[in-house]
Amino acid sequence: MRSRSPRPGGAPTDLSHDEIQQLFQTFDTDGDHKVTPDELQIGLFRLGHSTVPGFVHHIFEQADTDGDGGIDIHEFKIFWEHHNAQLKRIFDMADVASTGEITTVDLERVMRNEGIKAQTKNELTMMMKKVDKDGNGGVSYNEFREYFMFTPLTNTNEILKFWQRPALVGDDGRMKEIVVPLNSSAAGSATSLTTVTNAADSDDMGEDGTATAYGNGKIGYVVCKFIDSGAFGEVSLVECQQTGMSYALKRFSQEDADVLAQYLEEREFFNALNSRPEALKRRSKLVQMYDSFISNDMSCLLLSYVPGGNLESWIENRVFNEESALFYFAEAAAAVHEIHTCCFVHRDIKPSQFLLEGNGRLKLCDFGSCVRVSEDGLVRAKVQIGTTDYMSPEVIRARRRTQPFPSNTDWWSLGIVLYQMLFGYLPFESTNEAITQQLILGHETTLRLSDPNVLPDGLSDDCKDLILGLLTETSQRLSYEDITVHPALSGVSECFSETETSHEPVSYIASLQVRDAPAISPKRLQRQRSAVGLPLRGRPPPRTNFSIAPTK
């Protein structure tokens, strides 16, 4: 066989202790000297490696030798050195001609020796293209190690089968990995990966006008229409190809580490939610997750579809009377409490997060902002997120000082939602985010519920007391138990029931005759805006009355 000289730069390089330390810090994002499974997955993504949960799980088990739930620098170094030695042995065996790089001829021969089905010349070229980063036509050890280091594969046969996985080439010439289901046995096996219908990368329609199909390797879902999009993903209505049932498919791009982190947060919450007893899940006021998988280079969550739109779209065109606003508030409060019973806090409660079911009840959605509450009842988040208009004073302070905050912040946000339903506008509003924060921090003087020019006609004292009990400092804020027995909510106690009732909320949604929006007090706006040089806004456009047909 014709031998060739090793190409320049092809000689293997070992990492120094400092380089391994630096690599470890790439994974240890919170600086606690331990790498958690989520940090491992995000770190692998940032380094361009496979983030299939089955692989991540096996890598973590291999590295976490003391089983304490975290990989320290000593364990990380041992894993690196041990796996590096294994890969070097496999590489040397695959480098049949001993040229310092693996060629297509080498690859074909070693696959034959391992009893793996022979590949066509084109397939071998595709395999080489996945690992040969500099396009030189051969795979050096450095390229080989870079591609296979962070996998749980430890022998030649596994490496070769993983290497020959089917792949697609996008229009940009980049390789696109085929779907790996996250919740099936295939996720943990390098030899049983499955494919699904291919389609245009992330568009809902292909070039031929056909619908894009997504799937988990066993079941396919066809996109019917686009629903919504946000900072971290987009949601579409999909139909199961096998059953014809409709679902909401939430897709997260894998091109951004922050988006991947958001996906992992949301999936962690759903896993906690789905571990509850079946009876609790049946009467849940939260959107449910039925599946999670990777498809068409997108991380996907398959969720229950709620057809009635979100509460924000209703508020934009109408003001609720007190009876209907309190009903929806009670529905929302029960949903928020459900999150809290799972030891999570939502952190981004706002009208757009509540969806209306066909029977008029609410479902809470979008849990990417959820974080676990610490044992001391405080919330410790690496990144403070949320929508400023609905942000509590303690969260704003914590954001500025990078400190934990109490877990009852969601009740402040829900108080803002109640205010917005009743008044038609936000209590603390400005065109400048910094000014909005100042208005919230000064809520004791900027929130006026005693001015008759501000209050909607007929607003009860009990309802005002409820708003004030929510929009106050954390130590004085109403708890869920306080809310359930508050006099303002005595007529909607069914929303807090621990058992499902066959009674639909007809008395609240069958015919909601809603008045026009009240005039916004110029004095109130002047107090909030003129001092900071903002123009005085007029009253919002007229709101239309509306009615909903009775539920059957």
PDB file of C-alpha atoms in Angstrom, residues 9 116 157 289:
ATOM      1  CA  GLY A   9      -0.067  19.711  12.196  1.00  0.00           C
ATOM      2  CA  ILE A 116     -19.827  -3.712   9.610  1.00  0.00           C
ATOM      3  CA  ASN A 157     -17.152  -1.155  16.806  1.00  0.00           C
ATOM      4  CA  MET A 289     -46.016  17.786  27.840  1.00  0.00           C
TER       5      MET A 289
END
